[in-house]
Coordinates of C-alpha atoms in Angstrom, one line a residue:
X20 CA 6.4 -3.4 6.3
X21 CA 7.2 0.3 6.2
X22 CA 4.2 2.7 6.8
X23 CA 4.2 6.5 5.9
X24 CA 2.8 7.2 9.2
X25 CA 3.6 5.8 12.4
X26 CA -0.2 5.7 13.3
X27 CA -3.4 4.4 11.5
X28 CA -5.3 7.6 10.7
X29 CA -8.9 7.8 11.2
X30 CA -11.2 10.9 10.1
X31 CA -13.2 12.6 12.8
X32 CA -16.2 12.6 10.7
X33 CA -17.7 10.7 7.2
X34 CA -17.5 14.1 5.5
X35 CA -13.5 14.0 5.2
X36 CA -10.2 15.7 6.7
X37 CA -11.9 19.4 5.7
X38 CA -14.9 19.5 8.1
X39 CA -14.7 21.2 11.2
X40 CA -14.5 19.2 14.6
X41 CA -17.4 20.0 17.1
X42 CA -16.4 20.4 20.7
X43 CA -18.2 17.6 21.5
X44 CA -16.5 15.0 19.6
X45 CA -13.0 16.8 20.2
X46 CA -13.4 16.3 24.2
X47 CA -14.9 13.0 24.6
X48 CA -14.2 10.6 21.5
X49 CA -10.8 11.0 21.2
X50 CA -9.2 7.8 23.4
X51 CA -5.7 7.6 22.5
X52 CA -3.2 9.5 24.5
X53 CA -2.3 13.2 23.5
X54 CA 1.1 13.7 21.6
X55 CA 1.2 17.3 22.3
X56 CA 0.5 20.2 24.6
X57 CA -3.4 20.7 24.5
X58 CA -4.9 24.0 24.1
X59 CA -6.1 25.9 26.9
X60 CA -9.8 25.5 28.1
X61 CA -12.2 28.4 26.4
X62 CA -13.7 30.6 28.9
X63 CA -17.8 30.6 29.2
X64 CA -19.9 32.4 26.7
X65 CA -23.4 34.2 27.5
X66 CA -26.0 35.1 25.2
X67 CA -26.4 38.4 27.2
X68 CA -24.7 40.5 29.6
X69 CA -26.2 40.0 33.1
X70 CA -28.2 43.1 34.7
X71 CA -26.8 44.2 37.8
X72 CA -28.6 43.6 41.0
X73 CA -28.2 46.8 42.5
X74 CA -30.9 48.6 39.6
X75 CA -34.6 48.4 40.0
X76 CA -36.8 46.2 37.9
X77 CA -38.6 47.8 34.9
X78 CA -42.6 48.5 35.9
X79 CA -44.9 45.8 34.8
X80 CA -46.6 46.3 31.7
X81 CA -50.0 44.2 31.0
X82 CA -49.4 44.4 27.3
X83 CA -46.1 42.1 26.4
X84 CA -43.9 43.9 23.7
X85 CA -43.3 42.2 20.8
X86 CA -39.9 40.3 21.2
X87 CA -37.4 40.1 18.3
X88 CA -35.3 37.1 18.4
X89 CA -32.2 37.1 19.5
X90 CA -29.3 36.3 17.2
X91 CA -26.8 33.6 18.2
X92 CA -23.4 34.5 18.7
X93 CA -21.0 32.7 15.8
X94 CA -20.2 29.2 16.4
X95 CA -17.0 28.5 18.2
X96 CA -14.1 28.2 15.7
X97 CA -12.3 24.5 15.9
X98 CA -9.4 24.0 18.2
X99 CA -6.2 22.0 17.3
X100 CA -3.0 21.8 18.1
X101 CA -1.1 24.6 16.5
X102 CA 2.0 22.4 15.9
X103 CA 0.1 19.6 14.2
X104 CA -2.9 20.9 12.4
X105 CA -3.0 17.6 11.1
X106 CA -6.9 17.9 10.2
X107 CA -6.4 20.0 7.5
X108 CA -4.6 17.1 5.4
X109 CA -6.3 16.2 2.3
X110 CA -3.8 13.6 1.3
X111 CA -4.1 10.0 2.5
X112 CA -1.2 9.1 4.6
X113 CA -2.1 5.3 5.6
X114 CA 0.4 3.9 3.2
X115 CA 2.2 1.0 3.5
X116 CA 5.7 -0.2 2.0
X117 CA 6.5 -3.5 1.0
X118 CA 10.5 -4.0 0.0
X119 CA 9.5 -7.3 -2.0
X120 CA 13.3 -7.6 -3.1
X121 CA 14.3 -7.8 0.5
X122 CA 11.4 -9.9 1.9
X123 CA 11.9 -12.6 -0.6
X124 CA 15.9 -13.1 0.0
X125 CA 15.6 -16.1 2.2
X126 CA 19.2 -15.8 3.1
X127 CA 18.0 -13.2 5.7
X128 CA 15.6 -15.6 7.4
X129 CA 18.1 -16.6 10.2
X130 CA 16.5 -16.3 13.5
X131 CA 13.1 -16.4 12.2
X132 CA 10.6 -19.1 13.8
X133 CA 10.5 -21.6 10.7
X134 CA 7.4 -23.9 10.5
X135 CA 5.9 -26.2 7.8
X136 CA 2.1 -25.1 7.7
X137 CA 0.8 -22.1 8.9
X138 CA -2.8 -22.2 10.6
X139 CA -5.6 -20.4 8.5
X140 CA -8.7 -18.7 9.0
X141 CA -11.6 -20.4 7.5
X142 CA -13.1 -17.3 6.5
X143 CA -10.6 -14.8 5.7
X144 CA -7.3 -17.1 5.3
X145 CA -5.4 -14.9 8.2
X146 CA -2.9 -16.8 9.7
X147 CA -2.6 -17.7 13.4
X148 CA 0.2 -15.2 14.5
X149 CA 1.7 -13.9 18.1
X150 CA -1.3 -11.4 17.9
X151 CA -4.1 -14.1 18.2
X152 CA -5.8 -15.2 21.4
X153 CA -6.9 -18.8 21.9
X154 CA -9.2 -19.8 24.4
X155 CA -10.5 -23.5 25.0
X156 CA -9.1 -24.7 21.5
X157 CA -10.7 -21.7 19.5
X158 CA -9.3 -19.0 18.0
X159 CA -11.4 -16.0 17.3
X160 CA -9.9 -14.2 13.9
X161 CA -8.6 -10.8 15.2
X162 CA -9.3 -9.8 11.4
X163 CA -12.8 -11.0 10.6
X164 CA -13.9 -12.5 13.9
X165 CA -14.6 -16.2 12.8
X166 CA -14.1 -18.7 15.4
X167 CA -11.6 -21.6 14.5
X168 CA -10.6 -24.8 16.1
X169 CA -7.1 -24.9 16.8
X170 CA -5.1 -27.7 18.4
X171 CA -3.8 -27.1 21.6
X172 CA 0.0 -28.0 20.6
X173 CA -0.4 -25.8 17.7
X174 CA -1.3 -22.8 19.7
X175 CA 1.1 -23.3 22.1
X176 CA 3.8 -23.0 19.3
X177 CA 2.4 -20.0 17.3
X178 CA 1.0 -18.1 19.9
X179 CA 2.0 -18.7 23.4
X180 CA 5.9 -18.8 22.8
X181 CA 5.8 -15.5 21.1
X182 CA 3.3 -13.5 22.4
X183 CA 3.8 -9.5 21.5
X184 CA 3.1 -6.8 19.0
X185 CA 5.0 -8.2 15.8
X186 CA 6.1 -11.5 14.5
X187 CA 7.5 -12.5 11.3
X188 CA 7.6 -16.5 10.4
X189 CA 8.9 -18.4 7.3
X190 CA 7.0 -21.5 6.3
X191 CA 9.2 -24.3 4.4
X192 CA 7.6 -27.1 3.3
X193 CA 9.1 -30.5 3.0
X194 CA 11.5 -30.5 -0.7
X195 CA 11.8 -33.6 -2.1
X196 CA 14.9 -34.0 -4.8
X197 CA 12.4 -33.3 -7.9
X198 CA 12.1 -29.9 -6.8
X199 CA 15.6 -28.9 -7.1
X200 CA 17.0 -26.7 -10.1
X201 CA 20.3 -25.6 -10.7
X202 CA 20.6 -21.8 -10.8
X203 CA 23.0 -22.0 -14.0
X204 CA 19.8 -23.5 -15.8
X205 CA 18.3 -20.1 -16.5
X206 CA 19.2 -18.6 -19.6
X207 CA 19.2 -15.0 -21.4
X208 CA 17.5 -14.7 -25.0
X209 CA 18.6 -11.8 -27.0
X210 CA 15.8 -10.8 -29.3
X211 CA 17.1 -8.4 -31.7
X212 CA 15.8 -6.2 -34.3
X213 CA 17.4 -6.7 -38.0
X214 CA 14.8 -5.0 -40.4
X215 CA 15.7 -2.2 -42.3
X216 CA 15.5 0.9 -40.2
X217 CA 18.7 -0.5 -38.1
X218 CA 20.6 0.6 -41.2
X219 CA 20.4 4.1 -39.6
X220 CA 23.7 5.7 -38.6
X221 CA 24.6 7.9 -36.1
X222 CA 27.8 10.1 -35.9
X223 CA 30.0 9.2 -33.1
X224 CA 33.7 10.2 -31.5
X225 CA 36.5 7.7 -31.7
X226 CA 38.6 7.3 -29.1
X227 CA 41.4 9.2 -31.2
X228 CA 39.3 12.1 -31.6
X229 CA 37.9 11.4 -35.0
X230 CA 34.1 10.9 -36.2
X231 CA 32.8 8.1 -37.5
X232 CA 29.4 6.7 -38.6
X233 CA 27.7 3.6 -36.9
X234 CA 24.6 2.1 -37.7
X235 CA 22.2 0.9 -34.9
X236 CA 22.6 -2.6 -36.1
X237 CA 26.4 -2.1 -35.8
X238 CA 25.6 -0.6 -32.0
X239 CA 23.9 -3.5 -31.0
X240 CA 26.2 -6.0 -32.5
X241 CA 29.3 -4.6 -30.5
X242 CA 26.8 -4.5 -27.5
X243 CA 26.4 -8.3 -27.9
X244 CA 29.7 -8.8 -28.2
X245 CA 30.5 -7.1 -24.9
X246 CA 27.9 -8.8 -23.2
X247 CA 28.8 -12.3 -24.5
X248 CA 32.3 -11.8 -23.2
X249 CA 31.3 -10.3 -19.9
X250 CA 29.1 -13.4 -19.2
X251 CA 31.9 -16.0 -20.4
X252 CA 34.4 -14.5 -17.8
X253 CA 31.6 -14.1 -15.1
X254 CA 29.0 -16.6 -15.2
X255 CA 30.6 -19.3 -17.5
X256 CA 27.7 -22.0 -17.0
X257 CA 24.9 -19.2 -18.0
X258 CA 23.1 -20.5 -20.9
X259 CA 22.5 -17.7 -23.7
X260 CA 20.3 -18.1 -27.1
X261 CA 19.8 -15.7 -29.8
X262 CA 16.6 -14.8 -31.9
X263 CA 16.5 -12.1 -34.7
X264 CA 13.4 -10.6 -36.4
X265 CA 13.0 -8.5 -39.4
X266 CA 10.1 -10.0 -42.1
X267 CA 10.6 -13.6 -40.5
X268 CA 12.0 -14.9 -37.1
X269 CA 15.2 -16.7 -37.0
X270 CA 16.0 -18.8 -33.7
X271 CA 19.5 -19.1 -33.5
X272 CA 19.5 -21.0 -30.0
X273 CA 23.3 -21.3 -28.6
X274 CA 24.7 -20.9 -32.1
X275 CA 25.4 -24.6 -32.9
X276 CA 22.3 -26.1 -34.3
X277 CA 20.3 -25.1 -37.9
X278 CA 18.6 -22.1 -37.3
X279 CA 14.9 -22.3 -37.3
X280 CA 12.7 -19.7 -39.3
X281 CA 9.4 -18.7 -38.9
X282 CA 7.6 -17.1 -42.1
X283 CA 4.2 -16.2 -43.8
X284 CA 1.4 -18.2 -42.2
X285 CA 3.4 -19.2 -39.2
X286 CA 3.8 -15.3 -37.6
X287 CA 0.1 -15.2 -37.1
X288 CA -0.3 -18.9 -35.3
X289 CA 0.3 -17.9 -31.6
X290 CA 0.3 -21.9 -30.8
X291 CA 2.4 -22.8 -33.8
X292 CA 5.1 -20.0 -32.8
X293 CA 5.0 -21.1 -29.3
X294 CA 5.1 -25.3 -30.0
X295 CA 7.9 -24.8 -32.5
X296 CA 10.2 -22.8 -30.2
X297 CA 9.6 -24.6 -26.7
X298 CA 10.7 -27.6 -28.9
X299 CA 13.9 -26.0 -30.5
X300 CA 17.3 -27.4 -28.9
X301 CA 18.4 -26.8 -25.6
X302 CA 21.3 -24.2 -25.6
X303 CA 24.5 -25.6 -23.6
X304 CA 26.4 -23.0 -21.2
X305 CA 28.2 -20.3 -23.0
X306 CA 31.7 -21.8 -22.3
X307 CA 31.0 -24.3 -25.1
X308 CA 29.1 -21.8 -27.3
X309 CA 30.8 -18.9 -27.0
X310 CA 32.7 -18.9 -30.5
X311 CA 29.3 -20.1 -32.2
X312 CA 27.1 -16.9 -30.6
X313 CA 29.9 -14.5 -31.4
X314 CA 29.9 -15.5 -35.2
X315 CA 26.2 -15.6 -35.4
X316 CA 25.9 -12.1 -34.4
X317 CA 28.9 -10.5 -36.8
X318 CA 26.9 -12.0 -39.6
X319 CA 23.4 -10.3 -38.7
X320 CA 22.9 -8.1 -41.8
X321 CA 19.6 -5.6 -41.6
X322 CA 16.7 -5.9 -44.3
X323 CA 12.9 -6.0 -44.1
X324 CA 10.1 -5.3 -42.1
X325 CA 9.2 -5.8 -38.4
X326 CA 7.8 -8.9 -37.0
X327 CA 8.4 -7.8 -33.7
X328 CA 5.1 -9.8 -32.0
X329 CA 6.3 -13.2 -33.2
X330 CA 9.8 -12.9 -32.1
X331 CA 9.2 -11.9 -28.7
X332 CA 6.3 -14.9 -28.6
X333 CA 9.5 -17.3 -29.6
X334 CA 11.9 -16.0 -27.0
X335 CA 9.4 -16.3 -24.5
X336 CA 8.6 -20.0 -25.4
X337 CA 12.3 -20.9 -25.5
X338 CA 13.3 -18.9 -21.7
X339 CA 9.8 -20.4 -20.4
X340 CA 11.8 -23.9 -19.9
X341 CA 13.8 -22.2 -16.9
X342 CA 11.7 -20.2 -14.6
X343 CA 13.7 -16.9 -13.6
X344 CA 15.0 -16.5 -17.1
X345 CA 15.3 -13.3 -19.4
X346 CA 14.2 -12.0 -22.8
X347 CA 16.2 -8.7 -23.9
X348 CA 14.2 -7.3 -26.7
X349 CA 15.8 -4.6 -28.9
X350 CA 14.1 -3.0 -31.9
X351 CA 14.0 0.7 -33.1
X352 CA 10.3 0.4 -34.8
X353 CA 6.9 -0.5 -34.6
X354 CA 5.9 -4.1 -35.4
X355 CA 4.1 -4.2 -38.7
X356 CA 4.0 -8.0 -39.6
X357 CA 2.4 -11.0 -37.6
X358 CA 1.1 -11.3 -34.7
X359 CA 0.8 -7.6 -32.5
X360 CA 1.5 -5.6 -35.5
X361 CA 0.2 -1.9 -35.1
X362 CA -1.0 0.8 -37.2
X363 CA 1.3 2.6 -39.6
X364 CA -0.3 5.8 -38.5
X365 CA 0.8 7.2 -35.2
X366 CA -2.4 9.2 -34.7
X367 CA -4.8 6.2 -34.8
X368 CA -5.1 4.0 -32.0
X369 CA -4.0 0.6 -31.4
X370 CA -7.0 -2.4 -31.7
X371 CA -7.9 -4.2 -29.1
X372 CA -6.7 -7.2 -30.3
X373 CA -2.7 -6.0 -30.5
X374 CA -3.3 -4.8 -26.8
X375 CA -4.6 -8.1 -26.1
X376 CA -1.7 -10.0 -27.6
X377 CA 0.8 -8.0 -25.5
X378 CA -1.0 -8.6 -22.5
X379 CA -1.6 -12.3 -23.0
X380 CA 1.9 -12.7 -23.9
X381 CA 3.3 -10.8 -20.6
X382 CA 0.9 -12.8 -18.9
X383 CA 2.0 -16.2 -20.0
X384 CA 5.7 -14.8 -19.5
X385 CA 4.9 -14.2 -15.9
X386 CA 3.4 -17.9 -15.2
X387 CA 6.7 -19.0 -16.8
X388 CA 9.0 -17.0 -14.5
X389 CA 10.3 -15.1 -17.5
X390 CA 11.4 -11.4 -17.5
X391 CA 11.5 -9.3 -20.3
X392 CA 13.3 -6.0 -20.9
X393 CA 12.4 -3.8 -23.9
X394 CA 14.8 -1.5 -25.6
X395 CA 14.2 1.2 -28.3
X396 CA 16.5 3.7 -29.8
X397 CA 16.0 7.8 -29.4
X398 CA 14.4 9.3 -32.1
X399 CA 12.2 6.3 -33.2
X400 CA 8.6 5.5 -32.7
X401 CA 8.0 2.1 -31.2
X402 CA 4.8 2.4 -29.7
X403 CA 6.6 1.7 -26.4
X404 CA 3.4 2.4 -24.2
X405 CA 2.1 -0.9 -25.4
X406 CA 5.0 -3.0 -26.0
X407 CA 6.6 -1.8 -22.8
X408 CA 3.6 -3.7 -21.3
X409 CA 5.6 -6.6 -21.4
X410 CA 8.5 -5.5 -19.6
X411 CA 5.8 -3.8 -16.9
X412 CA 3.8 -6.5 -16.1
X413 CA 6.9 -9.4 -15.9
X414 CA 9.2 -7.0 -13.7
X415 CA 11.8 -6.2 -16.7
X416 CA 12.8 -2.8 -17.5
X417 CA 12.0 -0.2 -20.2
X418 CA 14.4 1.9 -21.6
X419 CA 15.5 4.5 -24.4
X420 CA 18.9 3.9 -25.6
X421 CA 21.4 5.7 -27.8
X422 CA 24.9 3.9 -29.6
X423 CA 26.7 5.7 -26.9
X424 CA 25.2 3.5 -23.9
X425 CA 23.6 0.4 -25.6
X426 CA 26.0 -1.8 -24.6
X427 CA 25.7 -0.6 -20.8
X428 CA 22.2 -0.9 -20.7
X429 CA 22.2 -4.3 -22.3
X430 CA 24.6 -5.7 -20.1
X431 CA 23.1 -4.1 -16.7
X432 CA 19.7 -5.8 -18.1
X433 CA 21.0 -9.3 -18.4
X434 CA 22.7 -9.4 -14.9
X435 CA 21.5 -12.0 -12.9
X436 CA 19.4 -10.7 -10.5
X437 CA 16.3 -12.7 -10.0
X438 CA 15.6 -13.1 -6.8
X439 CA 12.1 -14.8 -6.9
X440 CA 9.3 -15.9 -8.9
X441 CA 5.9 -16.6 -8.8
X442 CA 5.3 -13.9 -6.1
X443 CA 1.9 -13.1 -4.5
X444 CA 1.5 -10.6 -2.0
X445 CA -1.7 -11.0 0.4
X446 CA -2.7 -8.0 2.7
X447 CA -5.1 -8.5 5.5
X448 CA -6.4 -5.5 8.1
X449 CA -9.4 -5.1 10.2
X450 CA -12.5 -5.2 9.0
X451 CA -13.5 -1.9 8.1
X452 CA -10.5 -1.0 6.1
X453 CA -10.3 -1.0 2.4
X454 CA -7.9 -0.3 -0.2
X455 CA -8.6 2.5 -2.8
X456 CA -7.7 2.1 -6.4
X457 CA -7.8 -1.7 -6.0
X458 CA -10.8 -4.1 -7.4
X459 CA -11.4 -5.4 -3.6
X460 CA -13.4 -3.1 -1.6
X461 CA -12.7 -4.9 1.5
X462 CA -10.2 -5.6 4.3
X463 CA -8.3 -8.3 2.1
X464 CA -6.3 -7.4 -0.9
X465 CA -4.2 -9.8 -3.4
X466 CA -1.8 -8.5 -5.6
X467 CA -0.2 -11.1 -8.4
X468 CA 3.4 -9.4 -8.4
X469 CA 4.8 -12.2 -10.7
X470 CA 8.9 -12.0 -10.8
X471 CA 10.8 -9.6 -8.6
X472 CA 14.0 -8.6 -8.9
X473 CA 16.4 -7.0 -6.3
X474 CA 15.2 -3.4 -5.5
X475 CA 11.6 -4.0 -6.3
X476 CA 9.1 -2.3 -3.8
X477 CA 5.5 -1.9 -4.1
X478 CA 3.0 0.3 -2.0
X479 CA -0.7 0.5 -1.0
X480 CA -2.9 2.8 0.4
X481 CA -5.9 2.0 2.9
X482 CA -8.5 4.1 4.4
X483 CA -10.9 3.5 6.7
X484 CA -14.9 3.0 5.7
X485 CA -17.2 6.0 7.0
X486 CA -19.0 3.7 9.2
X487 CA -16.4 2.3 11.1
X488 CA -14.5 5.6 11.6
X489 CA -15.8 5.8 15.5
X490 CA -15.7 2.4 16.3
X491 CA -12.1 2.7 15.3
X492 CA -11.2 5.8 16.9
X493 CA -12.2 3.9 20.3
X494 CA -9.5 1.3 19.9
X495 CA -5.7 1.8 20.9
X496 CA -4.3 -0.5 18.1
X497 CA -5.3 -2.4 14.7
X498 CA -3.5 -5.6 13.4
X499 CA -1.9 -5.9 9.9
X500 CA -0.9 -8.9 8.2
X501 CA 1.1 -9.5 5.2
X502 CA 1.3 -13.2 3.4
X503 CA 4.0 -13.2 1.0
X504 CA 4.1 -16.7 -1.3
X505 CA 6.9 -17.1 -3.7
X506 CA 9.6 -19.6 -5.3
X507 CA 12.8 -19.1 -4.9
X508 CA 15.9 -19.4 -7.7
X509 CA 16.0 -23.1 -7.2
X510 CA 12.0 -23.2 -6.9
X511 CA 11.6 -23.9 -3.3
X512 CA 8.0 -22.9 -2.4
X513 CA 8.3 -20.6 0.3
X514 CA 5.4 -18.3 2.5
X515 CA 6.4 -15.1 4.5
X516 CA 4.1 -13.9 7.0
X517 CA 4.8 -11.0 9.2
X518 CA 1.8 -9.6 11.5
X519 CA 1.9 -6.6 13.4
X520 CA -0.3 -4.2 15.5
X521 CA -0.4 -0.3 14.6
X522 CA -1.8 2.3 16.9
X523 CA -4.6 4.2 15.8
X524 CA -4.7 8.1 15.7
X525 CA -7.2 10.9 14.5
X526 CA -6.3 12.8 11.9
X527 CA -6.3 15.9 13.7
X528 CA -3.3 14.7 16.0
X529 CA -1.0 13.9 12.8
X530 CA 2.2 16.0 13.0
X531 CA 3.1 16.3 9.1
X532 CA 6.6 16.6 10.3
X533 CA 6.8 12.8 11.3
X534 CA 6.0 11.6 8.1
X535 CA 8.0 9.1 6.1
X536 CA 8.5 10.9 2.6
X537 CA 10.4 8.1 1.2
X538 CA 7.0 5.9 1.7
X539 CA 4.5 8.8 0.6
X540 CA 7.2 10.0 -2.4
X541 CA 7.5 6.2 -4.0
X542 CA 3.7 5.6 -3.6
X543 CA 2.7 9.0 -5.3
X544 CA 5.0 8.3 -8.1
X545 CA 3.9 4.2 -8.7
X546 CA 0.2 5.2 -7.9
X547 CA 0.0 8.4 -10.2
X548 CA 1.8 6.5 -13.1
X549 CA -0.5 3.6 -13.2
X550 CA -3.6 6.0 -13.5
X551 CA -1.9 7.8 -16.3
X552 CA -0.9 4.5 -18.1
X553 CA -4.6 3.5 -17.8
X554 CA -6.0 6.9 -19.0
X555 CA -7.3 7.8 -15.2
X556 CA -5.4 11.3 -15.5
X557 CA -7.8 13.3 -13.8
X558 CA -7.6 10.9 -10.7
X559 CA -3.7 11.2 -11.3
X560 CA -4.1 15.3 -11.2
X561 CA -6.1 14.9 -7.9
X562 CA -3.4 12.9 -6.3
X563 CA -0.5 14.9 -7.3
X564 CA -2.4 17.9 -6.1
X565 CA -3.1 16.3 -2.6
X566 CA 0.3 15.0 -2.1
X567 CA 2.1 18.2 -3.1
X568 CA -0.1 19.9 -0.8
X569 CA 1.1 17.8 1.9
X570 CA 4.7 18.2 0.6
X571 CA 4.4 22.0 1.4
X572 CA 3.1 21.2 4.8
X573 CA 5.8 19.1 5.8
X574 CA 8.2 21.6 4.4
X575 CA 6.9 24.2 6.8
X576 CA 7.7 21.9 10.1
X577 CA 10.9 20.7 8.9
X578 CA 13.4 21.2 6.1
X579 CA 13.3 18.7 2.8
X580 CA 16.6 16.6 3.1
X581 CA 18.2 16.0 0.1
X582 CA 17.6 12.6 -0.6
X583 CA 13.8 13.5 -0.2
X584 CA 14.3 15.8 -3.2
X585 CA 14.1 12.9 -5.3
X586 CA 10.6 12.4 -4.4
X587 CA 9.8 16.3 -4.6
X588 CA 11.3 16.0 -8.4
X589 CA 9.0 13.0 -9.4
X590 CA 6.0 14.6 -8.2
X591 CA 7.0 17.5 -10.7
X592 CA 7.6 15.4 -13.4
X593 CA 4.3 13.4 -12.9
X594 CA 2.6 16.8 -13.1
X595 CA 4.1 17.9 -16.2
X596 CA 3.0 14.7 -18.0
X597 CA -0.7 14.6 -16.5
X598 CA -0.9 18.4 -17.6
X599 CA 0.6 17.9 -21.0
X600 CA -2.0 15.0 -21.6
X601 CA -5.6 15.9 -22.9
X602 CA -8.7 13.7 -22.6
X603 CA -8.5 13.5 -26.4
X604 CA -4.9 11.8 -26.2
X605 CA -5.1 8.4 -27.8
X606 CA -1.5 7.3 -27.3
X607 CA 1.9 8.5 -25.4
X608 CA 5.0 9.5 -27.2
X609 CA 8.1 6.9 -26.7
X610 CA 9.4 9.2 -24.5
X611 CA 6.6 9.9 -22.3
X612 CA 6.0 6.1 -22.0
X613 CA 9.3 5.7 -20.8
X614 CA 9.1 7.8 -17.8
X615 CA 5.8 6.7 -16.8
X616 CA 6.8 3.2 -16.8
X617 CA 10.0 4.1 -14.8
X618 CA 7.9 5.7 -12.1
X619 CA 5.9 2.6 -11.8
X620 CA 8.8 1.1 -10.7
X621 CA 10.0 3.8 -8.4
X622 CA 11.7 2.4 -5.5
X623 CA 12.6 4.6 -2.3
X624 CA 16.5 5.9 -1.8
X625 CA 18.0 4.5 1.4
X626 CA 20.2 6.5 3.8
X627 CA 23.9 5.0 2.4
X628 CA 22.7 5.1 -1.1
X629 CA 24.4 8.0 -2.7
X630 CA 25.1 6.3 -5.7
X631 CA 21.8 5.4 -6.5
X632 CA 20.4 8.9 -5.2
X633 CA 23.1 10.4 -8.0
X634 CA 22.1 8.3 -10.4
X635 CA 18.1 8.8 -10.0
X636 CA 18.6 12.7 -10.0
X637 CA 20.6 12.6 -13.1
X638 CA 17.9 10.7 -14.9
X639 CA 15.3 12.7 -13.3
X640 CA 16.9 15.9 -14.9
X641 CA 17.3 13.9 -18.2
X642 CA 13.4 13.1 -18.3
X643 CA 12.4 16.4 -17.5
X644 CA 14.5 18.1 -20.0
X645 CA 13.0 15.8 -22.5
X646 CA 9.8 16.3 -21.7
X647 CA 9.9 20.2 -21.5
X648 CA 11.3 20.2 -25.0
X649 CA 8.1 18.0 -26.2

């Protein structure tokens, strides 16, 4: 777990960070060590200058004159360290980042304590850890305060031998032979649009300098041939299947069997499509089927309409036999036949039935451990905002390609980088903590992540409930626990539990120059993109404004590093998107949808990742150019 701030930040008052602090609160309620020089004490203030003792007293008067009320002096301004000025921050810097792609890599668990079964709290499901205290066989949970009976032998293993401020444990239950799965059993399903619009051509330059026109389908065919050839040489035992769609769905599988065709009424029957597809012949490895697949790809011809929904459903059904498989969906137009069909008029919003179909299909793909990547062509209108949910929810990629780069993008999407499936993250904090923008309003957050590929990173922000603020300020540290449950590539069920304590600090003591810009930038991009896609544009704008103000304060205290400039560009891009969206907007253009989905999958740029940083900057410049043209 990586935090944006080295401390858990608490507000002084329940009214927010912008409130002035009283002298009483500043001097008497802060129980944590000071991290910088304190300001000098204020001199005593008197309401009236004292009369010199050498002057005679005024004569006594029996009639007391009417005394005007004395005006009080102006209030003492709040004092704060001139360097820190943390109480001016309006952005929430209580952010935790989880590099899920690294955490599910069981090859890196060497040296960690390994057990079979965790000891769980009966109330909040926290796990017994090195932070726990067991007295006379009773463990009082540090997260909810519940008393739990614990066996002495377990407490000695889980607590006594590893007492400290952090633990990282892996729980590996006994595995049977039936649980094993060959990694080469996973497959890649290419779901290709061959409708009439795929005949549109684009002028390209050949290697000898002459120009030629290539259709979208020809570009896809060339890309598939290159990808199949690369797979044959690098992963000879990988399974590959082909599905095409126009006004009907044709399942070729590995190309060695008679194709299965779905048309007419079958295109609107969800269960029928699933049963027919999942029972189709199992693809063999590409070493046996390469020539058949190449011939099937060469024989493709463009004509007809676009039944994208049924084809995507059939592809997921085929891939569902093997968790960790992929579906790569290539299209250039809106679905207009069968399940998931969309309105012809781009100004009209999609019906709830259409949105529900793609959501249901995505959830079924996640449950089956299938990753879907969606690719569309430049200059088309595929309603990527809705179809892209298939990729967003399953851990795939959303991209807009052209004839020049379609081969590279398809090959990258088909790469074997699945790390785990069925991933669930549970984050526990002390009672009084809550997670904004999440459904749960308590100190326990459960996030269903699903499929995880390399580089996946998710972030959360947490806050302290106002009524618990003073109680937290009297603590030196508070506990956090991450419980990560997942299945490895070979279907082994693993639970990884990380527990640690974090120090507490008041907002007035935060030095903005010490904040982790990588965690803040990634969280801002992910949160604002998610809010924007949900239609909560005003909330996204508010978050962006607060984060940009924070960025300005950081730059006042230290120079922004080169790798941090990527996060600044992300904020500028999201600001451009949010400013262009009005409350009357019902849909996103494909270009905007692509950028937003990419922001939702944002990940931090590490120190030794110059290539990644350069690629992200290049993509960022291109995205901003597209948005400015819009």
